[in-house]
PDB file of C-alpha atoms and ligand atoms in Angstrom:
ATOM      1  CA  UNK A   1    -163.637  45.932-136.415  1.00  0.00           C
ATOM      2  CA  UNK A   2    -161.316  43.937-134.177  1.00  0.00           C
ATOM      3  CA  UNK A   3    -162.560  43.411-130.609  1.00  0.00           C
ATOM      4  CA  UNK A   4    -160.545  42.136-127.669  1.00  0.00           C
ATOM      5  CA  UNK A   5    -162.743  40.206-125.252  1.00  0.00           C
ATOM      6  CA  UNK A   6    -161.575  39.359-121.734  1.00  0.00           C
ATOM      7  CA  UNK A   7    -162.709  37.945-118.420  1.00  0.00           C
ATOM      8  CA  UNK A   8    -161.809  36.103-115.203  1.00  0.00           C
ATOM      9  CA  UNK A   9    -158.041  35.720-115.503  1.00  0.00           C
ATOM     10  CA  UNK A  10    -155.238  38.244-115.774  1.00  0.00           C
ATOM     11  CA  UNK A  11    -153.161  37.096-118.742  1.00  0.00           C
ATOM     12  CA  UNK A  12    -149.407  37.636-118.946  1.00  0.00           C
ATOM     13  CA  UNK A  13    -149.667  38.049-122.720  1.00  0.00           C
ATOM     14  CA  UNK A  14    -151.799  41.128-122.191  1.00  0.00           C
ATOM     15  CA  UNK A  15    -150.462  42.466-118.889  1.00  0.00           C
ATOM     16  CA  UNK A  16    -146.972  43.474-120.077  1.00  0.00           C
ATOM     17  CA  UNK A  17    -145.414  46.465-121.748  1.00  0.00           C
ATOM     18  CA  UNK A  18    -145.220  44.977-125.233  1.00  0.00           C
ATOM     19  CA  UNK A  19    -149.020  44.463-125.190  1.00  0.00           C
ATOM     20  CA  UNK A  20    -149.522  47.644-127.216  1.00  0.00           C
ATOM     21  CA  UNK A  21    -147.409  46.513-130.111  1.00  0.00           C
ATOM     22  CA  UNK A  22    -148.970  43.049-130.292  1.00  0.00           C
ATOM     23  CA  UNK A  23    -152.578  44.366-130.106  1.00  0.00           C
ATOM     24  CA  UNK A  24    -152.277  47.708-131.867  1.00  0.00           C
ATOM     25  CA  UNK A  25    -155.163  46.932-134.361  1.00  0.00           C
ATOM     26  CA  UNK A  26    -157.816  46.471-131.566  1.00  0.00           C
ATOM     27  CA  UNK A  27    -160.742  48.910-131.867  1.00  0.00           C
ATOM     28  CA  UNK A  28    -162.695  47.987-128.736  1.00  0.00           C
ATOM     29  CA  UNK A  29    -162.320  45.964-125.488  1.00  0.00           C
ATOM     30  CA  UNK A  30    -165.196  44.074-123.923  1.00  0.00           C
ATOM     31  CA  UNK A  31    -164.820  42.677-120.412  1.00  0.00           C
ATOM     32  CA  UNK A  32    -167.160  39.986-119.097  1.00  0.00           C
ATOM     33  CA  UNK A  33    -166.302  40.333-115.433  1.00  0.00           C
ATOM     34  CA  UNK A  34    -164.192  39.077-112.461  1.00  0.00           C
ATOM     35  CA  UNK A  35    -161.082  41.052-113.442  1.00  0.00           C
ATOM     36  CA  UNK A  36    -159.230  43.485-111.141  1.00  0.00           C
ATOM     37  CA  UNK A  37    -159.634  47.186-111.821  1.00  0.00           C
ATOM     38  CA  UNK A  38    -155.879  47.737-112.325  1.00  0.00           C
ATOM     39  CA  UNK A  39    -155.892  45.258-115.208  1.00  0.00           C
ATOM     40  CA  UNK A  40    -158.839  46.934-117.012  1.00  0.00           C
ATOM     41  CA  UNK A  41    -157.279  50.357-116.424  1.00  0.00           C
ATOM     42  CA  UNK A  42    -153.928  49.132-117.777  1.00  0.00           C
ATOM     43  CA  UNK A  43    -155.479  47.737-120.941  1.00  0.00           C
ATOM     44  CA  UNK A  44    -157.683  50.810-121.623  1.00  0.00           C
ATOM     45  CA  UNK A  45    -154.699  53.157-121.075  1.00  0.00           C
ATOM     46  CA  UNK A  46    -152.319  51.167-123.210  1.00  0.00           C
ATOM     47  CA  UNK A  47    -154.642  50.829-126.208  1.00  0.00           C
ATOM     48  CA  UNK A  48    -156.597  54.068-125.787  1.00  0.00           C
ATOM     49  CA  UNK A  49    -159.840  52.502-127.113  1.00  0.00           C
ATOM     50  CA  UNK A  50    -163.206  52.262-125.349  1.00  0.00           C
ATOM     51  CA  UNK A  51    -163.701  49.459-122.811  1.00  0.00           C
ATOM     52  CA  UNK A  52    -167.217  48.318-122.040  1.00  0.00           C
ATOM     53  CA  UNK A  53    -167.639  45.919-119.124  1.00  0.00           C
ATOM     54  CA  UNK A  54    -170.041  44.085-116.782  1.00  0.00           C
ATOM     55  CA  UNK A  55    -169.197  42.961-113.299  1.00  0.00           C
ATOM     56  CA  UNK A  56    -168.899  39.278-112.405  1.00  0.00           C
ATOM     57  CA  UNK A  57    -169.715  37.836-108.979  1.00  0.00           C
ATOM     58  CA  UNK A  58    -166.281  38.632-107.579  1.00  0.00           C
ATOM     59  CA  UNK A  59    -164.731  42.051-106.890  1.00  0.00           C
ATOM     60  CA  UNK A  60    -168.075  43.174-105.554  1.00  0.00           C
ATOM     61  CA  UNK A  61    -166.936  45.867-103.123  1.00  0.00           C
ATOM     62  CA  UNK A  62    -165.003  49.069-103.598  1.00  0.00           C
ATOM     63  CA  UNK A  63    -161.239  48.887-104.039  1.00  0.00           C
ATOM     64  CA  UNK A  64    -158.771  50.990-102.057  1.00  0.00           C
ATOM     65  CA  UNK A  65    -156.369  53.373-103.718  1.00  0.00           C
ATOM     66  CA  UNK A  66    -152.794  53.914-102.568  1.00  0.00           C
ATOM     67  CA  UNK A  67    -154.029  57.157-100.811  1.00  0.00           C
ATOM     68  CA  UNK A  68    -156.793  55.399 -98.895  1.00  0.00           C
ATOM     69  CA  UNK A  69    -159.645  56.478-101.168  1.00  0.00           C
ATOM     70  CA  UNK A  70    -162.089  53.935-102.636  1.00  0.00           C
ATOM     71  CA  UNK A  71    -163.027  53.336-106.221  1.00  0.00           C
ATOM     72  CA  UNK A  72    -166.180  51.506-107.154  1.00  0.00           C
ATOM     73  CA  UNK A  73    -165.541  51.198-110.817  1.00  0.00           C
ATOM     74  CA  UNK A  74    -162.469  50.923-113.060  1.00  0.00           C
ATOM     75  CA  UNK A  75    -161.347  54.343-114.377  1.00  0.00           C
ATOM     76  CA  UNK A  76    -161.868  55.119-118.052  1.00  0.00           C
ATOM     77  CA  UNK A  77    -164.164  52.060-118.516  1.00  0.00           C
ATOM     78  CA  UNK A  78    -167.964  52.010-119.119  1.00  0.00           C
ATOM     79  CA  UNK A  79    -170.309  49.745-117.210  1.00  0.00           C
ATOM     80  CA  UNK A  80    -173.030  48.519-119.658  1.00  0.00           C
ATOM     81  CA  UNK A  81    -175.067  46.368-117.198  1.00  0.00           C
ATOM     82  CA  UNK A  82    -178.760  46.648-118.127  1.00  0.00           C
ATOM     83  CA  UNK A  83    -178.274  48.875-121.114  1.00  0.00           C
ATOM     84  CA  UNK A  84    -177.329  49.030-124.756  1.00  0.00           C
ATOM     85  CA  UNK A  85    -174.691  51.369-126.157  1.00  0.00           C
ATOM     86  CA  UNK A  86    -173.745  52.138-129.748  1.00  0.00           C
ATOM     87  CA  UNK A  87    -170.131  52.136-130.856  1.00  0.00           C
ATOM     88  CA  UNK A  88    -169.152  52.688-134.477  1.00  0.00           C
ATOM     89  CA  UNK A  89    -172.515  51.323-135.558  1.00  0.00           C
ATOM     90  CA  UNK A  90    -172.444  48.278-133.353  1.00  0.00           C
ATOM     91  CA  UNK A  91    -175.194  47.840-130.753  1.00  0.00           C
ATOM     92  CA  UNK A  92    -173.719  46.331-127.593  1.00  0.00           C
ATOM     93  CA  UNK A  93    -175.546  45.405-124.368  1.00  0.00           C
ATOM     94  CA  UNK A  94    -174.687  43.716-121.088  1.00  0.00           C
ATOM     95  CA  UNK A  95    -175.902  41.872-118.006  1.00  0.00           C
ATOM     96  CA  UNK A  96    -173.706  41.433-114.923  1.00  0.00           C
ATOM     97  CA  UNK A  97    -173.585  38.627-112.326  1.00  0.00           C
ATOM     98  CA  UNK A  98    -174.262  34.998-112.051  1.00  0.00           C
ATOM     99  CA  UNK A  99    -176.854  32.541-110.713  1.00  0.00           C
ATOM    100  CA  UNK A 100    -177.615  32.989-106.976  1.00  0.00           C
ATOM    101  CA  UNK A 101    -175.734  30.389-104.964  1.00  0.00           C
ATOM    102  CA  UNK A 102    -174.935  31.987-101.563  1.00  0.00           C
ATOM    103  CA  UNK A 103    -176.872  35.245-101.479  1.00  0.00           C
ATOM    104  CA  UNK A 104    -173.754  37.334-102.183  1.00  0.00           C
ATOM    105  CA  UNK A 105    -173.988  40.559-104.300  1.00  0.00           C
ATOM    106  CA  UNK A 106    -174.371  40.425-108.065  1.00  0.00           C
ATOM    107  CA  UNK A 107    -176.095  37.078-107.856  1.00  0.00           C
ATOM    108  CA  UNK A 108    -179.525  36.653-109.427  1.00  0.00           C
ATOM    109  CA  UNK A 109    -182.294  34.074-109.651  1.00  0.00           C
ATOM    110  CA  UNK A 110    -183.451  33.139-113.132  1.00  0.00           C
ATOM    111  CA  UNK A 111    -186.554  35.284-112.521  1.00  0.00           C
ATOM    112  CA  UNK A 112    -184.483  38.330-111.447  1.00  0.00           C
ATOM    113  CA  UNK A 113    -182.364  37.983-114.559  1.00  0.00           C
ATOM    114  CA  UNK A 114    -185.574  37.718-116.672  1.00  0.00           C
ATOM    115  CA  UNK A 115    -186.645  40.999-115.026  1.00  0.00           C
ATOM    116  CA  UNK A 116    -183.318  42.661-115.898  1.00  0.00           C
ATOM    117  CA  UNK A 117    -183.864  41.622-119.528  1.00  0.00           C
ATOM    118  CA  UNK A 118    -187.370  43.220-119.420  1.00  0.00           C
ATOM    119  CA  UNK A 119    -185.799  46.551-118.467  1.00  0.00           C
ATOM    120  CA  UNK A 120    -183.942  46.874-121.793  1.00  0.00           C
ATOM    121  CA  UNK A 121    -186.851  45.591-123.905  1.00  0.00           C
ATOM    122  CA  UNK A 122    -187.933  49.092-124.957  1.00  0.00           C
ATOM    123  CA  UNK A 123    -184.458  49.842-126.185  1.00  0.00           C
ATOM    124  CA  UNK A 124    -184.383  46.504-128.115  1.00  0.00           C
ATOM    125  CA  UNK A 125    -187.616  47.358-129.873  1.00  0.00           C
ATOM    126  CA  UNK A 126    -186.394  50.899-130.658  1.00  0.00           C
ATOM    127  CA  UNK A 127    -183.258  49.373-132.231  1.00  0.00           C
ATOM    128  CA  UNK A 128    -185.395  47.077-134.283  1.00  0.00           C
ATOM    129  CA  UNK A 129    -187.437  50.034-135.537  1.00  0.00           C
ATOM    130  CA  UNK A 130    -184.528  52.416-136.259  1.00  0.00           C
ATOM    131  CA  UNK A 131    -181.636  50.015-136.969  1.00  0.00           C
ATOM    132  CA  UNK A 132    -183.506  46.961-138.355  1.00  0.00           C
ATOM    133  CA  UNK A 133    -182.052  44.727-135.670  1.00  0.00           C
ATOM    134  CA  UNK A 134    -182.325  44.373-131.909  1.00  0.00           C
ATOM    135  CA  UNK A 135    -178.659  44.084-130.837  1.00  0.00           C
ATOM    136  CA  UNK A 136    -175.279  42.971-132.295  1.00  0.00           C
ATOM    137  CA  UNK A 137    -173.343  41.839-129.243  1.00  0.00           C
ATOM    138  CA  UNK A 138    -174.489  40.879-125.759  1.00  0.00           C
ATOM    139  CA  UNK A 139    -171.843  40.584-123.020  1.00  0.00           C
ATOM    140  CA  UNK A 140    -172.618  38.812-119.808  1.00  0.00           C
ATOM    141  CA  UNK A 141    -170.675  37.222-116.958  1.00  0.00           C
ATOM    142  CA  UNK A 142    -172.712  33.971-116.756  1.00  0.00           C
ATOM    143  CA  UNK A 143    -173.404  31.675-119.703  1.00  0.00           C
ATOM    144  CA  UNK A 144    -176.808  30.758-121.114  1.00  0.00           C
ATOM    145  CA  UNK A 145    -178.523  27.640-119.698  1.00  0.00           C
ATOM    146  CA  UNK A 146    -177.262  24.457-121.348  1.00  0.00           C
ATOM    147  CA  UNK A 147    -174.430  26.123-123.307  1.00  0.00           C
ATOM    148  CA  UNK A 148    -170.893  26.049-121.777  1.00  0.00           C
ATOM    149  CA  UNK A 149    -172.503  25.945-118.283  1.00  0.00           C
ATOM    150  CA  UNK A 150    -172.075  23.395-115.478  1.00  0.00           C
ATOM    151  CA  UNK A 151    -174.573  21.560-113.243  1.00  0.00           C
ATOM    152  CA  UNK A 152    -173.732  23.296-109.956  1.00  0.00           C
ATOM    153  CA  UNK A 153    -175.837  26.331-109.038  1.00  0.00           C
ATOM    154  CA  UNK A 154    -172.975  28.808-109.166  1.00  0.00           C
ATOM    155  CA  UNK A 155    -172.019  27.860-112.726  1.00  0.00           C
ATOM    156  CA  UNK A 156    -175.464  27.119-114.085  1.00  0.00           C
ATOM    157  CA  UNK A 157    -176.488  29.297-117.027  1.00  0.00           C
ATOM    158  CA  UNK A 158    -179.621  31.554-117.169  1.00  0.00           C
ATOM    159  CA  UNK A 159    -182.693  30.312-119.023  1.00  0.00           C
ATOM    160  CA  UNK A 160    -183.515  33.977-119.679  1.00  0.00           C
ATOM    161  CA  UNK A 161    -180.241  34.349-121.640  1.00  0.00           C
ATOM    162  CA  UNK A 162    -181.239  31.407-123.802  1.00  0.00           C
ATOM    163  CA  UNK A 163    -184.648  32.994-124.476  1.00  0.00           C
ATOM    164  CA  UNK A 164    -182.834  36.293-125.213  1.00  0.00           C
ATOM    165  CA  UNK A 165    -180.696  34.608-127.855  1.00  0.00           C
ATOM    166  CA  UNK A 166    -183.698  32.928-129.488  1.00  0.00           C
ATOM    167  CA  UNK A 167    -185.813  36.143-129.466  1.00  0.00           C
ATOM    168  CA  UNK A 168    -183.360  38.886-130.323  1.00  0.00           C
ATOM    169  CA  UNK A 169    -180.632  37.007-132.266  1.00  0.00           C
ATOM    170  CA  UNK A 170    -177.472  38.885-131.296  1.00  0.00           C
ATOM    171  CA  UNK A 171    -174.581  38.054-133.645  1.00  0.00           C
ATOM    172  CA  UNK A 172    -172.381  37.411-130.651  1.00  0.00           C
ATOM    173  CA  UNK A 173    -173.099  36.378-127.054  1.00  0.00           C
ATOM    174  CA  UNK A 174    -169.896  36.654-125.066  1.00  0.00           C
ATOM    175  CA  UNK A 175    -169.596  35.441-121.509  1.00  0.00           C
ATOM    176  CA  UNK A 176    -167.010  34.485-118.867  1.00  0.00           C
ATOM    177  CA  UNK A 177    -167.350  32.746-115.447  1.00  0.00           C
ATOM    178  CA  UNK A 178    -166.610  29.229-116.740  1.00  0.00           C
ATOM    179  CA  UNK A 179    -162.941  28.497-116.313  1.00  0.00           C
ATOM    180  CA  UNK A 180    -161.710  26.070-118.885  1.00  0.00           C
ATOM    181  CA  UNK A 181    -159.214  23.635-117.303  1.00  0.00           C
ATOM    182  CA  UNK A 182    -157.487  21.773-120.107  1.00  0.00           C
ATOM    183  CA  UNK A 183    -158.881  21.876-123.599  1.00  0.00           C
ATOM    184  CA  UNK A 184    -161.720  19.517-122.971  1.00  0.00           C
ATOM    185  CA  UNK A 185    -164.435  22.195-122.771  1.00  0.00           C
ATOM    186  CA  UNK A 186    -166.077  23.942-125.704  1.00  0.00           C
ATOM    187  CA  UNK A 187    -165.501  27.704-125.856  1.00  0.00           C
ATOM    188  CA  UNK A 188    -167.404  28.544-129.025  1.00  0.00           C
ATOM    189  CA  UNK A 189    -170.907  27.358-129.896  1.00  0.00           C
ATOM    190  CA  UNK A 190    -173.353  28.325-132.648  1.00  0.00           C
ATOM    191  CA  UNK A 191    -177.005  28.495-131.428  1.00  0.00           C
ATOM    192  CA  UNK A 192    -179.410  29.563-134.117  1.00  0.00           C
ATOM    193  CA  UNK A 193    -178.027  32.897-135.491  1.00  0.00           C
ATOM    194  CA  UNK A 194    -175.781  33.557-132.496  1.00  0.00           C
ATOM    195  CA  UNK A 195    -172.150  32.668-131.930  1.00  0.00           C
ATOM    196  CA  UNK A 196    -171.683  32.080-128.195  1.00  0.00           C
ATOM    197  CA  UNK A 197    -168.123  32.566-126.910  1.00  0.00           C
ATOM    198  CA  UNK A 198    -166.644  31.748-123.525  1.00  0.00           C
ATOM    199  CA  UNK A 199    -163.957  34.425-123.370  1.00  0.00           C
ATOM    200  CA  UNK A 200    -162.375  33.320-119.997  1.00  0.00           C
ATOM    201  CA  UNK A 201    -158.802  34.617-120.433  1.00  0.00           C
ATOM    202  CA  UNK A 202    -158.977  36.427-123.724  1.00  0.00           C
ATOM    203  CA  UNK A 203    -160.255  36.112-127.327  1.00  0.00           C
ATOM    204  CA  UNK A 204    -160.239  38.299-130.394  1.00  0.00           C
ATOM    205  CA  UNK A 205    -163.272  38.581-132.551  1.00  0.00           C
ATOM    206  CA  UNK A 206    -163.578  40.346-135.940  1.00  0.00           C
ATOM    207  CA  UNK A 207    -166.910  41.807-136.945  1.00  0.00           C
ATOM    208  CA  UNK A 208    -167.823  44.038-139.911  1.00  0.00           C
TER     209      UNK A 208
HETATM  210 ZN1   ZN B 301    -167.636  34.388-111.950  1.00  0.00          ZN
END
């Protein structure tokens, strides 16, 4: 299965009318946050495949439509914050937001993120029982602590994500939030059994 992963920046290579021809073998889109609704709706309409997403720390309020209505979520897309969904045999979960730095919405302390993780524990154990594994892919906005993160509070990773990786061994942990200026920063890191990917912009992963 070919998966398009996106976050943080609207990419010209994707946001144009020949996008469909260039990406016609994509089976699923995963968005790790901080992208405008129109962009997600464009991609999901053009490819006609499911799009699972989590919110980042930006775009926190409702957006206005041309007719003055408000939309709180991108149309045709599925928010998977705090839950695990199954798609073509893949178990995919998500956690929104980033580390609390100015008390804005969708910001969490490490303890609060730990608590969000506790809320899907039952589902993780059910997966282990019935599917012989906890989860295949976890999407988040923020990175794990010490991997692709930065020292300032806003861009610091969650320790609870690191514990998650070490306890539940997802095959992929995909995050955004960390903009890569130049090519100096790592975007792909192996930690134990998990490949951690900073998808800022876009990436394509292939998974059986
Ligand atoms: Zn962010």
